[in-house]
Amino acid sequence: MKKKIVLLLVAATTLAISGCENTAKETTEATPTEVVSEVSPTAPETMDETVNSELPEVVSRENAQVDLLEDYDILQTPEDGAYESDYFLETNVDTVTWGRLPNKDSEPVLTVTSGSTITIDTLSHEGILEDQGKDPVSYFTSKGVSEDMILEDAIEIASSDLSHNFDEDGPHVITGPIYIEGAKAGDVLKVEVLSLTPRVPYGVISNRHYKGTLTEEFPENEGRLDGASAENPEAYNNVSIFAPIKEINGEYYGYLDDGNGSQLTFKLDPFLGTMGVAANSSEKSSTVPPTRLGGNLDINELGVGSTLYLPVDVDGALFYTGDPHFAQGDGEVALTALEGSLRATIRLTVIKNDTDEVPGVNQGFDMAFGETEDYWIPIGLNEDLDEAMKMSVRESIDFLSEEFGLDRALTYAYLSAGTDYEVSQVVDKTKGIHALIEKTDFSPYITTQLKVGEATFPVTQIDESYYVEAQPVLKALGATVTQSGNDYTVEYEDISYQLSANSNIYVTPKSTKILDLSPVYQNDTLYLPVSSFIDVFQIPLNFSSVKGTVTGTLGY
């Protein structure tokens, strides 16, 4: 079912708050603004004309909170909620492994063609582990969650005969593997993350003894007691913090109650902690350490709009995913992120290893590599954080020198001056460092374009951000555009959007969103931020690089 949404972008001075929007119950039906003329762009005569336009009220966090524990559409089955994909994969005892990864001997739970989109209901392990009683009903109802808001697949898996050893296995519930037709060992699997929606309005952050960053210091108690088990979970003496979600000004936030009437809040930025392909081995490896084949990478940039490239080790690739995160800081220091179950839609495409579509390498792609609209993300993994850093730097030099033919010494100098290296995580045995190489720094070497169906449109760089001419792209999407003064109305598949140049305040029927970028009017043309197709219009947009050409693919 298509939802009726009106989106208003009104003139304002620049503010900077951004976030993600997902599926909750809608209680407001909006009325489209009247369209009075066909589009014929004219610039505002002065900036004051823009700034003095009527502004919506931006409500404070305290006054705009909606407790989603009281009103949220739980995504239990494919019949719940909206999604768009070629396949749907549920999480149940027949489609998962618990704590161990699929390998070359694993039977696929789904077979798809290359380029297919798949929606997967991933399941968080938090609430079903032994130190939480292995009973999600008892655990979550003790936190104030009603029983009808607890996922049935969590109940099924926790009570099943699936083998899981709390001390020896990883904690993660892994869905898959998926066999991709045409994938051969030596190829590359391109994984595009199209959408991520919380299945429930709550998650958990955990710190467990002997794990995390401060293993000798936290949890601050006497440690595990004798007799710790699922029947006696308190004896583990681990700490799990329940974190519900609230909707604040149309954005989702996790919050932590301090017990004194105040709350710590942080914006959700969901991603799949684990995405990988099977190793050419019969070993049943733990889900915890990431490898060159992906797995538990825990890179928080790999959210909606990201692309992950994985070297294929076995025919069919045997892709798997899990460990869904609502939000994670770099490092994931306590042990876990805000863990929470997500409905994920991804696209899986096979790339032959001897083609230009493989990022960077001239010979033998053999290490996971990420990409977003803004960054290339070379990855380093090692049990020693210093060695992980060295690996990420080497991967960065190799990528830039081979992708653009740059001198390696020059590349090394650039990375030292212009690239940030982030700690992905330090808690998964094998530690991770990843680079964030700014694409805009390489404007002389790349051509950036947006693709809608078979049509492509040039992307323009304005103030170090990517923009696209609004009218041709909207027309390619089948939209109609009309204008009234400085305001534009876009009609697309029963959805009405209103927007104004030079404003970064976006108003929907139920919220006011304030983003980093606004539409720009220059040279008698209206330009939209490329990121607005995800952040505002909720249309999937994923980027991939092919030897100097960066293409953003718009849509499912």
Coordinates of C-alpha atoms in Angstrom, one line a residue, residues 114-396:
S114 CA 22.5 -12.0 -9.4
G115 CA 21.0 -8.5 -9.0
S116 CA 18.1 -9.7 -6.9
T117 CA 16.7 -7.7 -4.0
I118 CA 16.0 -9.6 -0.8
T119 CA 14.2 -8.5 2.4
I120 CA 15.4 -10.3 5.5
D121 CA 13.9 -10.1 8.9
T122 CA 17.1 -10.2 11.0
L123 CA 17.0 -11.1 14.7
S124 CA 19.1 -9.6 17.5
H125 CA 20.6 -12.1 20.0
E126 CA 20.0 -9.7 22.9
G127 CA 17.2 -11.0 25.1
I128 CA 17.6 -14.6 24.1
L129 CA 21.0 -15.4 25.5
E130 CA 21.7 -17.6 28.6
D131 CA 22.7 -14.7 30.8
Q132 CA 19.3 -13.2 30.1
G133 CA 17.5 -16.4 30.9
K134 CA 17.2 -17.6 27.3
D135 CA 13.5 -16.5 27.7
P136 CA 12.7 -13.4 25.7
V137 CA 9.1 -13.2 27.1
S138 CA 10.3 -13.2 30.7
Y139 CA 13.2 -10.9 29.9
F140 CA 11.4 -8.2 28.0
T141 CA 8.2 -8.2 30.0
S142 CA 10.4 -7.5 33.0
K143 CA 11.4 -4.3 31.2
G144 CA 7.9 -3.2 30.6
V145 CA 7.4 -4.6 27.1
S146 CA 4.0 -6.1 26.4
E147 CA 4.0 -9.7 25.2
D148 CA 2.5 -8.9 21.9
M149 CA 5.5 -6.6 21.1
I150 CA 8.0 -9.5 21.5
L151 CA 9.2 -11.1 18.3
E152 CA 7.8 -14.6 17.7
D153 CA 11.1 -15.7 16.0
A154 CA 13.0 -14.7 19.1
I155 CA 10.7 -16.9 21.2
E156 CA 11.0 -19.8 18.7
I157 CA 14.8 -19.8 18.5
A158 CA 15.3 -19.3 22.3
S159 CA 13.1 -22.3 23.0
S160 CA 14.4 -24.5 20.2
D161 CA 16.9 -27.3 20.1
L162 CA 19.4 -25.2 18.2
S163 CA 22.9 -25.8 19.6
H164 CA 24.4 -22.9 21.4
N165 CA 27.2 -22.8 24.0
F166 CA 27.3 -19.4 25.8
D167 CA 31.1 -19.7 26.5
E168 CA 32.3 -21.2 23.3
D169 CA 30.0 -19.9 20.6
G170 CA 29.4 -16.4 19.3
P171 CA 26.2 -14.8 20.5
H172 CA 24.8 -13.9 17.0
V173 CA 21.8 -15.3 15.2
I174 CA 22.9 -15.6 11.6
T175 CA 20.4 -15.8 8.8
G176 CA 21.4 -17.7 5.6
P177 CA 23.3 -18.7 3.7
I178 CA 21.9 -17.4 0.4
Y179 CA 23.2 -19.0 -2.8
I180 CA 23.7 -16.5 -5.7
E181 CA 23.5 -18.1 -9.1
G182 CA 26.5 -17.5 -11.3
A183 CA 28.9 -16.7 -8.4
K184 CA 32.2 -18.6 -8.6
A185 CA 35.1 -18.8 -6.3
G186 CA 37.4 -15.8 -7.2
D187 CA 34.5 -13.5 -8.0
V188 CA 33.3 -10.5 -6.0
L189 CA 29.9 -10.1 -4.4
K190 CA 28.5 -6.6 -4.2
V191 CA 26.1 -6.1 -1.3
E192 CA 24.0 -2.9 -1.5
V193 CA 22.0 -2.0 1.7
L194 CA 18.7 -0.5 0.4
S195 CA 16.6 -0.1 3.6
L196 CA 16.7 -0.8 7.3
T197 CA 13.7 -0.7 9.6
P198 CA 13.5 -1.5 13.3
R199 CA 11.2 -4.5 13.8
V200 CA 10.6 -3.5 17.4
P201 CA 10.9 -0.2 19.3
Y202 CA 13.6 -1.3 21.8
G203 CA 17.1 -2.8 22.0
V204 CA 19.7 -3.8 24.5
I205 CA 23.3 -2.7 25.2
S206 CA 25.4 -5.3 27.1
N207 CA 28.7 -5.6 28.9
R208 CA 29.9 -9.1 29.8
H209 CA 32.7 -10.3 32.0
Y210 CA 36.0 -10.9 30.3
K211 CA 34.7 -9.0 27.2
G212 CA 34.6 -5.5 25.9
T213 CA 37.5 -2.9 26.1
L214 CA 38.0 -2.8 29.9
T215 CA 37.9 -6.5 30.5
E216 CA 39.5 -6.3 34.0
E217 CA 37.4 -3.4 35.1
F218 CA 33.8 -3.9 33.9
P219 CA 31.3 -5.0 34.9
E220 CA 32.0 -3.5 38.3
N221 CA 31.0 -6.4 40.5
E222 CA 32.4 -9.6 42.0
G223 CA 32.4 -11.5 38.7
R224 CA 30.7 -14.6 37.6
L225 CA 29.4 -16.8 40.4
D226 CA 29.2 -20.6 40.5
G227 CA 26.1 -22.1 38.9
A228 CA 25.7 -19.5 36.2
S229 CA 23.3 -20.9 33.6
A230 CA 20.1 -20.0 31.7
E231 CA 18.2 -21.3 34.7
N232 CA 20.3 -19.0 37.0
P233 CA 21.2 -16.0 34.7
E234 CA 21.8 -13.6 37.6
A235 CA 25.0 -15.6 38.5
Y236 CA 26.7 -14.5 35.3
N237 CA 26.7 -11.0 36.9
N238 CA 26.7 -9.4 33.4
V239 CA 25.2 -6.1 32.7
S240 CA 22.5 -5.5 30.0
I241 CA 20.9 -2.1 29.7
F242 CA 17.4 -2.0 28.2
A243 CA 17.0 0.9 25.7
P244 CA 13.6 1.8 24.3
I245 CA 13.2 4.0 21.2
K246 CA 11.4 7.3 21.2
E247 CA 10.4 9.4 18.2
I248 CA 11.6 13.0 18.6
N249 CA 10.7 15.5 15.9
G250 CA 10.2 12.6 13.5
E251 CA 13.6 11.0 14.2
Y252 CA 14.2 7.9 16.2
Y253 CA 16.4 8.0 19.3
G254 CA 17.4 5.4 21.8
Y255 CA 17.3 6.4 25.4
L256 CA 18.8 5.3 28.7
D257 CA 17.0 6.1 31.9
D258 CA 19.4 7.2 34.6
G259 CA 17.0 6.2 37.4
N260 CA 16.8 9.8 38.6
G261 CA 14.1 11.1 36.2
S262 CA 16.5 12.0 33.4
Q263 CA 17.4 10.2 30.2
L264 CA 20.5 10.0 27.9
T265 CA 19.3 10.1 24.3
F266 CA 21.2 9.3 21.1
K267 CA 20.1 9.2 17.5
L268 CA 19.6 5.9 15.8
D269 CA 21.8 5.1 12.8
P270 CA 21.0 1.4 12.0
F271 CA 23.3 -1.0 10.1
L272 CA 23.9 -4.7 9.9
G273 CA 26.9 -5.6 12.1
T274 CA 27.5 -8.9 10.2
M275 CA 27.5 -9.3 6.4
G276 CA 29.7 -12.0 4.9
V277 CA 30.2 -15.0 2.6
A278 CA 31.2 -18.5 3.5
A279 CA 34.8 -19.6 3.7
N280 CA 36.2 -22.5 1.6
S281 CA 36.4 -24.6 4.8
S282 CA 34.4 -27.1 6.7
E283 CA 35.2 -25.4 10.0
K284 CA 32.3 -24.1 12.0
S285 CA 33.8 -20.7 12.9
S286 CA 32.6 -18.5 15.6
T287 CA 30.5 -15.5 14.5
V288 CA 32.6 -13.1 16.6
P289 CA 35.9 -12.3 14.7
P290 CA 35.6 -10.6 11.3
T291 CA 37.7 -11.8 8.4
R292 CA 38.7 -10.8 4.9
L293 CA 35.3 -12.4 3.8
G294 CA 33.4 -9.9 6.0
G295 CA 31.4 -11.3 8.8
N296 CA 31.2 -9.3 12.1
L297 CA 32.8 -6.1 10.6
D298 CA 30.8 -3.8 12.9
I299 CA 31.5 -0.8 10.6
N300 CA 28.8 1.8 11.3
E301 CA 29.1 3.5 7.9
L302 CA 27.6 0.4 6.3
G303 CA 24.0 1.5 6.8
V304 CA 21.4 2.5 4.2
G305 CA 23.0 3.7 1.0
S306 CA 26.2 1.8 1.5
T307 CA 27.9 -0.8 -0.7
L308 CA 30.1 -3.7 0.6
Y309 CA 32.3 -5.7 -1.7
L310 CA 33.2 -9.2 -0.6
P311 CA 35.7 -11.7 -2.2
V312 CA 33.9 -15.0 -3.0
D313 CA 35.5 -18.1 -1.7
V314 CA 33.0 -20.8 -2.8
D315 CA 30.6 -21.2 -5.7
G316 CA 27.3 -19.5 -5.0
A317 CA 29.0 -17.1 -2.5
L318 CA 26.7 -18.3 0.3
F319 CA 26.0 -14.9 1.7
Y320 CA 24.8 -14.5 5.3
T321 CA 23.8 -11.6 7.6
G322 CA 22.8 -10.9 11.2
D323 CA 23.9 -8.9 14.3
P324 CA 21.5 -6.0 13.5
H325 CA 22.4 -2.7 15.2
F326 CA 20.2 0.3 15.9
A327 CA 23.3 2.5 16.8
Q328 CA 27.0 2.0 17.5
G329 CA 29.8 4.3 18.4
D330 CA 33.2 3.7 16.8
G331 CA 35.0 1.1 18.9
E332 CA 31.9 -0.5 20.4
V333 CA 33.7 -0.2 23.6
A334 CA 31.4 -1.9 26.2
L335 CA 31.0 -5.0 23.9
T336 CA 27.8 -4.4 22.1
A337 CA 26.1 -1.7 20.2
L338 CA 22.4 -0.8 20.8
E339 CA 21.4 -4.2 19.5
G340 CA 18.0 -4.5 17.9
S341 CA 16.2 -6.5 15.3
L342 CA 16.0 -5.0 11.8
R343 CA 14.0 -5.6 8.6
A344 CA 16.7 -5.3 6.0
T345 CA 16.4 -5.0 2.2
I346 CA 19.6 -5.7 0.3
R347 CA 20.7 -6.2 -3.3
L348 CA 23.2 -9.0 -4.2
T349 CA 25.2 -8.7 -7.4
V350 CA 28.0 -10.9 -8.7
I351 CA 31.0 -9.1 -10.2
K352 CA 33.6 -11.1 -12.1
N353 CA 37.0 -10.5 -10.6
D354 CA 38.7 -9.6 -13.9
T355 CA 36.4 -6.6 -14.6
D356 CA 36.8 -2.9 -13.9
E357 CA 33.8 -3.1 -11.6
V358 CA 36.0 -4.5 -8.8
P359 CA 37.2 -1.5 -6.8
G360 CA 40.9 -0.7 -7.0
V361 CA 42.6 -3.9 -7.7
N362 CA 44.3 -5.0 -10.9
Q363 CA 44.9 -8.6 -9.7
G364 CA 43.0 -10.7 -7.1
F365 CA 40.5 -8.8 -5.0
D366 CA 40.8 -10.6 -1.6
M367 CA 39.7 -8.2 1.2
A368 CA 36.3 -6.7 2.1
F369 CA 35.9 -3.1 1.0
G370 CA 33.1 -0.5 1.6
E371 CA 31.7 2.5 -0.2
T372 CA 29.2 5.2 0.5
E373 CA 28.1 8.4 -1.3
D374 CA 30.9 10.3 0.4
Y375 CA 33.6 7.7 1.1
W376 CA 35.7 4.8 0.0
I377 CA 36.3 2.5 2.9
P378 CA 39.4 0.3 2.9
I379 CA 39.4 -2.1 5.8
G380 CA 42.1 -3.5 8.1
L381 CA 41.7 -6.4 10.5
N382 CA 44.1 -7.9 13.0
E383 CA 44.1 -9.0 16.6
D384 CA 46.7 -6.3 17.1
L385 CA 45.1 -2.8 16.6
D386 CA 48.4 -1.4 15.3
E387 CA 48.6 -4.1 12.7
A388 CA 45.0 -3.5 11.7
M389 CA 45.9 0.2 11.2
K390 CA 48.8 -0.8 9.0
M391 CA 46.6 -3.1 7.0
S392 CA 44.0 -0.4 6.4
V393 CA 46.7 2.1 5.3
R394 CA 48.1 -0.5 2.9
E395 CA 44.7 -1.2 1.5
S396 CA 44.1 2.5 1.0

